[in-house]
mmCIF file of C-alpha atoms in Angstrom:
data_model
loop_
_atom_site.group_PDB
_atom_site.id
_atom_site.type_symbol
_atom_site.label_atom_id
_atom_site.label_comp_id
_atom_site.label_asym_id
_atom_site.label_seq_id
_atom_site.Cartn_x
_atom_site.Cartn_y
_atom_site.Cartn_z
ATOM 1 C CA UNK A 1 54.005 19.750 12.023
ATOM 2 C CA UNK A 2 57.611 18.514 11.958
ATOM 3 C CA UNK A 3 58.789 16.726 9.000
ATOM 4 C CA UNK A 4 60.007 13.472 10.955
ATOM 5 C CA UNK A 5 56.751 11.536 12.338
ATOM 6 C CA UNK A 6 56.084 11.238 15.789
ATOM 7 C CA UNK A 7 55.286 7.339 15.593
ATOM 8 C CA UNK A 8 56.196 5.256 12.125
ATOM 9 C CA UNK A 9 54.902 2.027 11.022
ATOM 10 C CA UNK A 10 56.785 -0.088 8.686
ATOM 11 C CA UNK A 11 55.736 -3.354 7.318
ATOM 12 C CA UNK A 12 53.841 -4.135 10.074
ATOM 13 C CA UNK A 13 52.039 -7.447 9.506
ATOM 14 C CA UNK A 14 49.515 -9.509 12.833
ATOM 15 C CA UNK A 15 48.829 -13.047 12.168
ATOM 16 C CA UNK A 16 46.484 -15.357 13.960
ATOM 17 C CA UNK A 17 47.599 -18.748 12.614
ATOM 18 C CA UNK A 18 46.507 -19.151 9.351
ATOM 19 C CA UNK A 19 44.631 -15.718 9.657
ATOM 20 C CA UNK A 20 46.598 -12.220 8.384
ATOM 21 C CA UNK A 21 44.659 -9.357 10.325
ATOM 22 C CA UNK A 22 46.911 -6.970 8.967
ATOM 23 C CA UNK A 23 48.938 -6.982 6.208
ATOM 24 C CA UNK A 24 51.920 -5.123 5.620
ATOM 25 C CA UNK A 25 51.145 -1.882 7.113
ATOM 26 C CA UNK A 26 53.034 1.608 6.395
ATOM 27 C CA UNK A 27 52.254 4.316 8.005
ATOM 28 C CA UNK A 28 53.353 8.358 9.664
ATOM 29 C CA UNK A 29 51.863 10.139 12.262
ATOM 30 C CA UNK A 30 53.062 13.941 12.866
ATOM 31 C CA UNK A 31 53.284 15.024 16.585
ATOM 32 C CA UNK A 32 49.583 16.910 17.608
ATOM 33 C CA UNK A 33 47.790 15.275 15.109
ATOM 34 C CA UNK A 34 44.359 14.334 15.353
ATOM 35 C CA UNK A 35 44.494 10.565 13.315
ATOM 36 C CA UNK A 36 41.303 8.439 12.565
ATOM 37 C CA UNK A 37 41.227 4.906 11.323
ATOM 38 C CA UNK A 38 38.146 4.114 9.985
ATOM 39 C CA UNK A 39 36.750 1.276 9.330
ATOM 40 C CA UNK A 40 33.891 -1.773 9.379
ATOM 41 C CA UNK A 41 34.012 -4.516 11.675
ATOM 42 C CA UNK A 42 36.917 -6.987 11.481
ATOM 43 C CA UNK A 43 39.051 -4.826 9.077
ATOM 44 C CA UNK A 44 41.791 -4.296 11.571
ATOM 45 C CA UNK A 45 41.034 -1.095 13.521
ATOM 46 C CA UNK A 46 41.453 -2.158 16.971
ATOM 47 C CA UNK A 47 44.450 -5.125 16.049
ATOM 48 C CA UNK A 48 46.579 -2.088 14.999
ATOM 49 C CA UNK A 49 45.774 0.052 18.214
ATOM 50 C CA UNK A 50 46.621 -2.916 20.828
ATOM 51 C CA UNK A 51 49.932 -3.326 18.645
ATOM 52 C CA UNK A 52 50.960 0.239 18.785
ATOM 53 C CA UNK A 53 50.191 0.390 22.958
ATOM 54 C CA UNK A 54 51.547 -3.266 23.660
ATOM 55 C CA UNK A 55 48.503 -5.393 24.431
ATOM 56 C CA UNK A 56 49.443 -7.605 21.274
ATOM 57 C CA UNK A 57 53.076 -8.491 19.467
ATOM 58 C CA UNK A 58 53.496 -7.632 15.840
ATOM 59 C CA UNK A 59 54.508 -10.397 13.215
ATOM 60 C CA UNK A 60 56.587 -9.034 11.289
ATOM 61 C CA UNK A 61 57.549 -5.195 10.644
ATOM 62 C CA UNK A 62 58.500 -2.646 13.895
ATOM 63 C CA UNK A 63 57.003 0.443 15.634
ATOM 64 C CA UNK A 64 58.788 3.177 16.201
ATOM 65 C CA UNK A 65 58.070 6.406 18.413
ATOM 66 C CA UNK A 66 60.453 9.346 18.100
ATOM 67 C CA UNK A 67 63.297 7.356 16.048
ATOM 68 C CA UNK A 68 63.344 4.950 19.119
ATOM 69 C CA UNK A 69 61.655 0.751 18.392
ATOM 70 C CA UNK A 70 59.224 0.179 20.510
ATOM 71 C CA UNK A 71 57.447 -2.611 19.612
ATOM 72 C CA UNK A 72 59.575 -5.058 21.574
ATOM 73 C CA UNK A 73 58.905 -2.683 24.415
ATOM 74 C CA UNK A 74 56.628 -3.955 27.371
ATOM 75 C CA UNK A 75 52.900 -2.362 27.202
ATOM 76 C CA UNK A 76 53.566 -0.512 30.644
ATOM 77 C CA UNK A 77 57.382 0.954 29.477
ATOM 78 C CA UNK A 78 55.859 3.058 26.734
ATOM 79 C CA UNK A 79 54.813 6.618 26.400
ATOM 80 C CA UNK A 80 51.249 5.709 25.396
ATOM 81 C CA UNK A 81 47.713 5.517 26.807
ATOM 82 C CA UNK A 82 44.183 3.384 25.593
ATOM 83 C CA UNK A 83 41.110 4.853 26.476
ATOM 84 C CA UNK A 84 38.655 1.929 25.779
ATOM 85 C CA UNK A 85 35.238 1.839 25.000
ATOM 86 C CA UNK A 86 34.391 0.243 28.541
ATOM 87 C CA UNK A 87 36.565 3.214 30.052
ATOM 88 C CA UNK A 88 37.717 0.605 32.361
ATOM 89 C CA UNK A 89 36.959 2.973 35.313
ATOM 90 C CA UNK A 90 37.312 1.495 38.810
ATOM 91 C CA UNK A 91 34.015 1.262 40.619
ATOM 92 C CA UNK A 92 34.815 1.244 43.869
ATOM 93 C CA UNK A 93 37.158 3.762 43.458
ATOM 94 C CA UNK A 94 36.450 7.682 43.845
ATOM 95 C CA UNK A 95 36.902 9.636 40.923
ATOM 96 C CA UNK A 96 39.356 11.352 42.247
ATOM 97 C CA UNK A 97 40.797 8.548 43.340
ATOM 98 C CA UNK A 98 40.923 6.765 39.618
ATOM 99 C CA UNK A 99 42.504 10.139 38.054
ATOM 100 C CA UNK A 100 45.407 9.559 40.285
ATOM 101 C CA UNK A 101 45.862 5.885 39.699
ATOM 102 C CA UNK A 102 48.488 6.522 37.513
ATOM 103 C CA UNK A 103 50.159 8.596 39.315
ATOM 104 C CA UNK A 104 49.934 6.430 42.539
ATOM 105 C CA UNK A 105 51.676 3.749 40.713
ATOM 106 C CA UNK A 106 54.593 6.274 39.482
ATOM 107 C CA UNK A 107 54.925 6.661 43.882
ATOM 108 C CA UNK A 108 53.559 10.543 43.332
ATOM 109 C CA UNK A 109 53.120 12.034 47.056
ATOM 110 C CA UNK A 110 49.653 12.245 47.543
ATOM 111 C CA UNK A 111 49.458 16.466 47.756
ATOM 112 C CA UNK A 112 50.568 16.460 44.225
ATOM 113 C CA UNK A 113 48.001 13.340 43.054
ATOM 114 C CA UNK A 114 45.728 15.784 44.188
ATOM 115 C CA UNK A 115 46.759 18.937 42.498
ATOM 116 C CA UNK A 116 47.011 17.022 39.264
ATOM 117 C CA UNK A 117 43.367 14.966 39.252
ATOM 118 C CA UNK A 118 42.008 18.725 40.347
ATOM 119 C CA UNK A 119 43.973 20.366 37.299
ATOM 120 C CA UNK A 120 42.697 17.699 34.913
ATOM 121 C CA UNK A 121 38.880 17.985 36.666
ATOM 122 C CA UNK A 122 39.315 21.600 35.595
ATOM 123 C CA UNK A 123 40.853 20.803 32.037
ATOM 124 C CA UNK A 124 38.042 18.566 31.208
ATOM 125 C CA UNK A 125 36.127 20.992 32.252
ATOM 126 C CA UNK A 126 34.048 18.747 35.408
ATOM 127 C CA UNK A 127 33.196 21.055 38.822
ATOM 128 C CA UNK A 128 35.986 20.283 41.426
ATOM 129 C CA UNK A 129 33.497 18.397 43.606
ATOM 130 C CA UNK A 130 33.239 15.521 41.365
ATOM 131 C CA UNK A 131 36.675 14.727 43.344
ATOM 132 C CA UNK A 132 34.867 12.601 45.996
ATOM 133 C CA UNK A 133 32.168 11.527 43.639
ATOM 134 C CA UNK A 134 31.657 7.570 43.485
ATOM 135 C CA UNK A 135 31.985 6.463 39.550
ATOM 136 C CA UNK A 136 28.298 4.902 40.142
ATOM 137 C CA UNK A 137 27.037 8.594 40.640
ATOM 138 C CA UNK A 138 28.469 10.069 37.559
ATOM 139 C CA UNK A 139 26.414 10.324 34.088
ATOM 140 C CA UNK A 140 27.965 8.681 30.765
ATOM 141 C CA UNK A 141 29.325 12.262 30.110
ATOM 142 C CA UNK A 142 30.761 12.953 33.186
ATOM 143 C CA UNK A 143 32.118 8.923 32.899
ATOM 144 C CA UNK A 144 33.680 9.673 29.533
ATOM 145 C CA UNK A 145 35.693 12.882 30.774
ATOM 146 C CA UNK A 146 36.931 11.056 33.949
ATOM 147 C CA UNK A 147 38.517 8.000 31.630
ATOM 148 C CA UNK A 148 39.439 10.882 29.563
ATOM 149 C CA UNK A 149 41.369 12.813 32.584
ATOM 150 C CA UNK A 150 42.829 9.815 33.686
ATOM 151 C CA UNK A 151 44.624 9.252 30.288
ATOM 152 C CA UNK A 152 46.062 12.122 30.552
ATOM 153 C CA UNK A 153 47.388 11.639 34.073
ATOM 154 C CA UNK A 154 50.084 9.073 32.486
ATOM 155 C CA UNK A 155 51.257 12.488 30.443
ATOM 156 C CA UNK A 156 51.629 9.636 27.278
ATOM 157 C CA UNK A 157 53.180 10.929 23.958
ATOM 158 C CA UNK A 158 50.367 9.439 22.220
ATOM 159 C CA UNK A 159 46.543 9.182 23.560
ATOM 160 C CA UNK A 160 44.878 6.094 21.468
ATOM 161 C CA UNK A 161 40.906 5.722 21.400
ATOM 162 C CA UNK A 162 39.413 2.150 20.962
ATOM 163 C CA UNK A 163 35.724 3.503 19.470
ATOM 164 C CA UNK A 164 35.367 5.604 22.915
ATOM 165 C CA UNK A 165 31.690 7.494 21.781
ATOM 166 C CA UNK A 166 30.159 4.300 20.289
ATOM 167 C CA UNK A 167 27.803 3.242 23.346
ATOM 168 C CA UNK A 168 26.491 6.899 23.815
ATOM 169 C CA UNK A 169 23.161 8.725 22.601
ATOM 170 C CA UNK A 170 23.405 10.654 19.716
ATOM 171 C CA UNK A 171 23.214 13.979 21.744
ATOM 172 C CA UNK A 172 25.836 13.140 24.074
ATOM 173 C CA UNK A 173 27.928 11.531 21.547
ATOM 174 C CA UNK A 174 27.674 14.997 19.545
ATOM 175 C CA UNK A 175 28.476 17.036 22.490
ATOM 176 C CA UNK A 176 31.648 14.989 23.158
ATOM 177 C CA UNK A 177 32.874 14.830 19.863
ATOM 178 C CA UNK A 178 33.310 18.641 19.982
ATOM 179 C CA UNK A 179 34.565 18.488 23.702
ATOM 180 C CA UNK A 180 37.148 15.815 22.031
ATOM 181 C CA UNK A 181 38.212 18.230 19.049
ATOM 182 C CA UNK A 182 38.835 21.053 21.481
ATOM 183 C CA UNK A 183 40.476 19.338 24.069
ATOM 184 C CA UNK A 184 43.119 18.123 21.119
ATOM 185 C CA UNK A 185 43.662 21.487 20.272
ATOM 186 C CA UNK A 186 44.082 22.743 24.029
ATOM 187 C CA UNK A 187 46.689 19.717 25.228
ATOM 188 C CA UNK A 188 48.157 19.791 21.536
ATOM 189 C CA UNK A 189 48.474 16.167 22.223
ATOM 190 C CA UNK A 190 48.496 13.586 19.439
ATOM 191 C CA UNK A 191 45.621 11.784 19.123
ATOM 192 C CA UNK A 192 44.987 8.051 17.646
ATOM 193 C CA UNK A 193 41.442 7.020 16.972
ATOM 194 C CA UNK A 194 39.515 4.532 15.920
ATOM 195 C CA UNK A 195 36.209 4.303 15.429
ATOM 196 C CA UNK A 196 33.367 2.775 12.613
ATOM 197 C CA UNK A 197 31.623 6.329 12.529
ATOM 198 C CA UNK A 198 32.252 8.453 9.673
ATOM 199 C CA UNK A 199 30.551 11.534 10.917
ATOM 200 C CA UNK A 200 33.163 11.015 14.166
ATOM 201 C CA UNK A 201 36.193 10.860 12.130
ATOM 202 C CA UNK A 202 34.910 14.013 9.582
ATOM 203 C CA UNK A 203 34.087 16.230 13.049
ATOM 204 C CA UNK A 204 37.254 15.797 14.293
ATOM 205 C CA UNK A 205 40.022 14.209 12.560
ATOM 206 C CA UNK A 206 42.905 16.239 10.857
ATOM 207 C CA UNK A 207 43.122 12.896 8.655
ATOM 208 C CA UNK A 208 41.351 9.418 8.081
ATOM 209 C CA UNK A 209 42.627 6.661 7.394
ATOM 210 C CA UNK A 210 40.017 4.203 5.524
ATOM 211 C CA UNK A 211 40.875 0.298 6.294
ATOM 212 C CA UNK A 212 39.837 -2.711 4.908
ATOM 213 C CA UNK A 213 40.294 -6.246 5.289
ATOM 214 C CA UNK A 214 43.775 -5.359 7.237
ATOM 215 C CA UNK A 215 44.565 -2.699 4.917
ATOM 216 C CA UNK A 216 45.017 0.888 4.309
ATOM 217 C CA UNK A 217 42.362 1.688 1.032
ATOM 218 C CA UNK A 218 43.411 5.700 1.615
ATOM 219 C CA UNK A 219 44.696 7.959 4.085
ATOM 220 C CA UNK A 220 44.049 12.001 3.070
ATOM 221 C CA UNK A 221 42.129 14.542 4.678
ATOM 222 C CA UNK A 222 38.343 14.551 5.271
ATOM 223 C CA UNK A 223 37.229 16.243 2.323
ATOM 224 C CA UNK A 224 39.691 14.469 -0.036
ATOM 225 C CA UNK A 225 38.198 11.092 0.693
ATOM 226 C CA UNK A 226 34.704 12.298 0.516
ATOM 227 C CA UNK A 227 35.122 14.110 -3.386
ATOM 228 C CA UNK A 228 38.237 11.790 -4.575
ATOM 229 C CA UNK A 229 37.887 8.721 -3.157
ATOM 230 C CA UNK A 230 40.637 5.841 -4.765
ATOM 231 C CA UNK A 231 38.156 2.791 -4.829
ATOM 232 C CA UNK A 232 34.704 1.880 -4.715
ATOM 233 C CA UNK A 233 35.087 0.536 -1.666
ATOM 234 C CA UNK A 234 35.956 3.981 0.225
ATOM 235 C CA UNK A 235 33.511 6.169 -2.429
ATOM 236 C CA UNK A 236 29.829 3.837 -0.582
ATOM 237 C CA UNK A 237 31.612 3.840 2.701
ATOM 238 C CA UNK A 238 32.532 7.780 3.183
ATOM 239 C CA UNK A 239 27.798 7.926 2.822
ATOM 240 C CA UNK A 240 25.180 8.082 0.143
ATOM 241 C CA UNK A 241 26.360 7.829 -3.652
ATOM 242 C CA UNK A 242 25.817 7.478 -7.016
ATOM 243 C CA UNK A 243 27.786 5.797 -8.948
ATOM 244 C CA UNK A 244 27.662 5.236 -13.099
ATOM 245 C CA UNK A 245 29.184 2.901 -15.033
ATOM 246 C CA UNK A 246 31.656 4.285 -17.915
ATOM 247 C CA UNK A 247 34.212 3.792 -20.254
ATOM 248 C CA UNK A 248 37.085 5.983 -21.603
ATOM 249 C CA UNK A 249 38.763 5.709 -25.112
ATOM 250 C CA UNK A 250 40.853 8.254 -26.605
ATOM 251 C CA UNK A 251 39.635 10.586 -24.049
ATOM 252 C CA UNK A 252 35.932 10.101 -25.017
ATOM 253 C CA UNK A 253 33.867 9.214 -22.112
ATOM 254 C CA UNK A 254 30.751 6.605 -23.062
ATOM 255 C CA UNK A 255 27.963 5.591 -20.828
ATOM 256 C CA UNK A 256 24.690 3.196 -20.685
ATOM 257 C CA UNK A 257 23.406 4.745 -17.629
ATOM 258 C CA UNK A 258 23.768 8.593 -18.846
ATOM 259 C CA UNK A 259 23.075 10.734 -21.636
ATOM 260 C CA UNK A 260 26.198 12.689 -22.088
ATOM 261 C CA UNK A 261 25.709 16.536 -23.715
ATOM 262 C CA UNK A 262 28.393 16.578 -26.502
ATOM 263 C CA UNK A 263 32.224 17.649 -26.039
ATOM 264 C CA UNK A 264 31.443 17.553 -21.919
ATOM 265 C CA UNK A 265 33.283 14.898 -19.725
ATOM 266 C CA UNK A 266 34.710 14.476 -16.386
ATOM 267 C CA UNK A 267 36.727 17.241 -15.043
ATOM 268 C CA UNK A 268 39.850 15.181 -15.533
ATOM 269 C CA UNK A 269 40.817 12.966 -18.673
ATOM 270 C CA UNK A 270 41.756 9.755 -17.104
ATOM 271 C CA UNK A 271 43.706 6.580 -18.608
ATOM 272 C CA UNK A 272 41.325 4.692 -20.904
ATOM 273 C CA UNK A 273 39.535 1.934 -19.050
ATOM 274 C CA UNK A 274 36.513 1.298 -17.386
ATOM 275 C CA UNK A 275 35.404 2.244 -14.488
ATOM 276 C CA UNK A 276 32.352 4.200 -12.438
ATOM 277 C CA UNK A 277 31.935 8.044 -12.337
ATOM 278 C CA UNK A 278 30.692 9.278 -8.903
ATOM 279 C CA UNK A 279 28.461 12.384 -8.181
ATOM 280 C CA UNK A 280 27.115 12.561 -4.591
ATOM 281 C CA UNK A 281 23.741 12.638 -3.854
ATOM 282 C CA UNK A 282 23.750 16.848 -2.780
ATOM 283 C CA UNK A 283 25.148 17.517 -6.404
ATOM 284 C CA UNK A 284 22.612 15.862 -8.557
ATOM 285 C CA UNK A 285 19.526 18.359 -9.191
ATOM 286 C CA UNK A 286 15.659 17.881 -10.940
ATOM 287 C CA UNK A 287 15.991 20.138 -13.978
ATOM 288 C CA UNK A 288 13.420 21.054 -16.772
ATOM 289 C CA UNK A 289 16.141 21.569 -19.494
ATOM 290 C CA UNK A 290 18.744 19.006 -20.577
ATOM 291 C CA UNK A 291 20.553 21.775 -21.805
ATOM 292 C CA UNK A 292 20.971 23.189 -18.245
ATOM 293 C CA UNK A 293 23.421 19.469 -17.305
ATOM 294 C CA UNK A 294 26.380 18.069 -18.315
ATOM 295 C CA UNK A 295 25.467 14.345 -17.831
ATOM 296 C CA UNK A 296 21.283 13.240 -17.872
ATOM 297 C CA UNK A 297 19.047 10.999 -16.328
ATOM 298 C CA UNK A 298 15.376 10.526 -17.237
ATOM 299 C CA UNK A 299 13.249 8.725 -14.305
ATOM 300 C CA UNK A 300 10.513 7.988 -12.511
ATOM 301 C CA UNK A 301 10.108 9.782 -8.946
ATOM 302 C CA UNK A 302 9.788 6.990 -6.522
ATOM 303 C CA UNK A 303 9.847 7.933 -2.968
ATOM 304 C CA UNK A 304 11.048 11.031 -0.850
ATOM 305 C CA UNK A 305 12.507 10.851 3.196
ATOM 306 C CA UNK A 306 13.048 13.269 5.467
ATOM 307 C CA UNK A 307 16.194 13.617 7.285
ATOM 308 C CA UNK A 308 16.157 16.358 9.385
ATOM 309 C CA UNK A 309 17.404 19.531 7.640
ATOM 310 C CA UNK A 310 17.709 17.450 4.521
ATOM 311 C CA UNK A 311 15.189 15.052 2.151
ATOM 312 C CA UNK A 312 16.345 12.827 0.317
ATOM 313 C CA UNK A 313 14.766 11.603 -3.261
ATOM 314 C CA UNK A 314 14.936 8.211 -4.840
ATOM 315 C CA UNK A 315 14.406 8.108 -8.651
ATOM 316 C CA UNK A 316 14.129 5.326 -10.676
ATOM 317 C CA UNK A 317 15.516 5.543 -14.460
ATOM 318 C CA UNK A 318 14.285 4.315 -17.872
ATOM 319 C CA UNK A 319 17.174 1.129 -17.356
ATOM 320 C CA UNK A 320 16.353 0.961 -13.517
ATOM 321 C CA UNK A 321 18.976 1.982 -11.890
ATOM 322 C CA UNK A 322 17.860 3.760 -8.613
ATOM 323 C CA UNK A 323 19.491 7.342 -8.296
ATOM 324 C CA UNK A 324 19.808 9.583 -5.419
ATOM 325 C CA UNK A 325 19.257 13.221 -4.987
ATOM 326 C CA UNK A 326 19.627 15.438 -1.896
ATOM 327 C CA UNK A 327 18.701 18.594 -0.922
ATOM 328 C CA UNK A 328 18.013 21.149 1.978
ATOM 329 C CA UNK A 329 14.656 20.845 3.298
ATOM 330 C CA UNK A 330 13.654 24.820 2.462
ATOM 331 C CA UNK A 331 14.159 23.688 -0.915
ATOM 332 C CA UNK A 332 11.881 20.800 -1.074
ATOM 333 C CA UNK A 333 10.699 19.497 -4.443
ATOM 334 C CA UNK A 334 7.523 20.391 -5.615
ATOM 335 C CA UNK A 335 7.501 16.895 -7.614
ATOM 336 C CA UNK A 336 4.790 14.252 -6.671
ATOM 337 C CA UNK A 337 5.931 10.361 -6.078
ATOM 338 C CA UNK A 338 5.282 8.681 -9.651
ATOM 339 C CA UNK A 339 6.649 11.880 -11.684
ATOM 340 C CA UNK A 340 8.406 11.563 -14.563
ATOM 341 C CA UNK A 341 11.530 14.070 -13.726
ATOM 342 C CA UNK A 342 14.831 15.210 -15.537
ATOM 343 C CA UNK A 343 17.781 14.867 -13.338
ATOM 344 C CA UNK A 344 21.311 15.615 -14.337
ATOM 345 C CA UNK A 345 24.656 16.975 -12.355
ATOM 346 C CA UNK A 346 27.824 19.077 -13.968
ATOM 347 C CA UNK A 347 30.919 17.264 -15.183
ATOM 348 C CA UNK A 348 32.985 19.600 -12.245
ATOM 349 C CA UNK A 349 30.647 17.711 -9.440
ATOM 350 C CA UNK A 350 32.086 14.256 -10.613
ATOM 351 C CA UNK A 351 34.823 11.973 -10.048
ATOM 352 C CA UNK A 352 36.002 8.706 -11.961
ATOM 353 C CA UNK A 353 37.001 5.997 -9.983
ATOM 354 C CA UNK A 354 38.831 3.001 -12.160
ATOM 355 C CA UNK A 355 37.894 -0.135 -12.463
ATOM 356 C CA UNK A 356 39.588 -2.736 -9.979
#
């Protein structure tokens, strides 16, 4: 990756009246990457996407796509392309037909249309006789590659995704997400894309951006945000989690939820403060030995669920806090529902996050 971004966000701020969608936004993205934003409903996802492609005006801040402003730029004079979660295919048209759109309004001779929408059938890896197919006769797959083959017709600098996957089965939706990762790597395009999935953006991405309430909680790679997440917020909305609450003073680490072995903390000796140490739910274990944890948990088994290749225990402790374990199913607890069990998880497996 070069060390000057590809497209650069600074201070970029959308309001609706007396409503701030986003607020203030920063933000680099290197040419080729693969760039998530992720996100719940209404935090700003898809107001950032139409700003960076031209469907909306920013309020204050600029865009700016190889050292060049663009956001004063009309929608159809820049280098970018939407694929939208409606695909906004043309029914009547061919497939064939809608690959070259693009290139029919650039006045292309129609030989070369041709050569290109066959090129890109073969890149997205569809049979050349989907040329002359109707839209109506092609499955959600084969849908989803054609909106994706179109994109590329328009060559853009920068392909955006508005939640593309999100009205698929999970099968298909799998099968694409894979198709999507390698067809980054092939065109060595750069990819924007938003979407409320986190398995999507951890498949794929080479970094997420977390947003809430029209603001950017963390961007980092996949595994960063899952292990060292920088709020509370982004620690329950990367999945499952267990979070304790502590306090630090002169590096000694207190807690009403845990029994703490002495001289063992976290791995790192934050500022005093309060705050809430997180272990996941895959790093906490049932034990028979205190001695054999770093922090412990005494509790009441309460229910188990099976999750595929996984199950998932719920244990209630002595102060009733609910805590949850996971593990693979071959190693499936031997623990009946209404056990009293010992859980407890190593100081290396946890991660404080400070108090807001």
């Amino acid at each position: 990756m070069t060390s000057e971004p590809l497209l650069r966000l600074q201070g970029v701020m959308k309001r609706y009246g007396d409503f701030t969608a986003l607020h203030n936004i920063d933000l680099d993205i290197q040419e080729g990457e693969f760039f998530t934003i992720v996100g719940p409903s209404g935090s700003g996802k898809s107001t950032m996407i139409r700003l960076i492609v031209g469907m909306d005006e920013v309020t204050d801040g600029s865009i700016w796509l190889r050292g060049k402003r663009i956001d004063e730029t009309p929608a159809n004079l820049r280098p970018t392309c939407m694929v939208f979660q409606s695909l906004a295919l043309f029914p009547h048209m061919s497939v064939g037909q809608n690959i070259e759109f693009p290139l029919k309004l650039r006045k292309i001779a129609h030989n070369q249309r041709r050569a290109r929408a066959l090129e890109l059938l073969e890149l997205l890896r569809l049979p050349p006789n989907c040329y002359a197919k109707r839209i109506s006769q092609c499955s959600g797959g084969e849908q989803q590659r054609v909106a994706l083959a179109r994109a590329l017709a328009f060559d853009p600098e920068i392909l955006l995704f508005d939640e593309p996957l999100s009205s698929l089965d999970y099968r298909l939706r799998k099968t694409l997400e894979k198709e999507l990762k390698d067809l980054h790597h092939r065109t060595g395009k750069t990819f924007v894309y938003i979407t409320h999935s986190l398995e999507e953006a951890m498949v794929m991405s080479d970094r997420i951006a977390i947003m809430h309430n029209g603001r950017f909680e963390q961007i980092a790679v996949a595994d960063e945000i899952y292990s060292r997440p920088v709020s509370r917020f982004v620690a329950e909305f990367m999945g499952e989690v267990n979070l304790f609450d502590v306090e630090y003073r002169d590096s000694v680490l207190t807690s009403s939820d845990l029994t703490i072995r002495p001289n063992n903390a976290a791995k790192a000796d934050p500022a005093d403060g309060k705050g809430q140490l997180m272990v996941r739910p895959e790093d906490v274990r049932f034990g028979k030995d205190t001695n054999d944890f770093d922090y412990v948990l005494f509790g009441q088994l309460m229910d188990e669920y099976i999750l595929g290749s996984r199950i998932q225990y719920e244990v209630r402790t002595a102060a009733g806090k609910l805590v949850t374990v996971e593990k693979p199913r071959e190693d499936r607890t031997q623990y009946e529902i209404g056990s009293e069990v010992i859980l407890g998880f190593k100081a290396t497996n946890t991660h404080f996050i400070p108090a807001d």
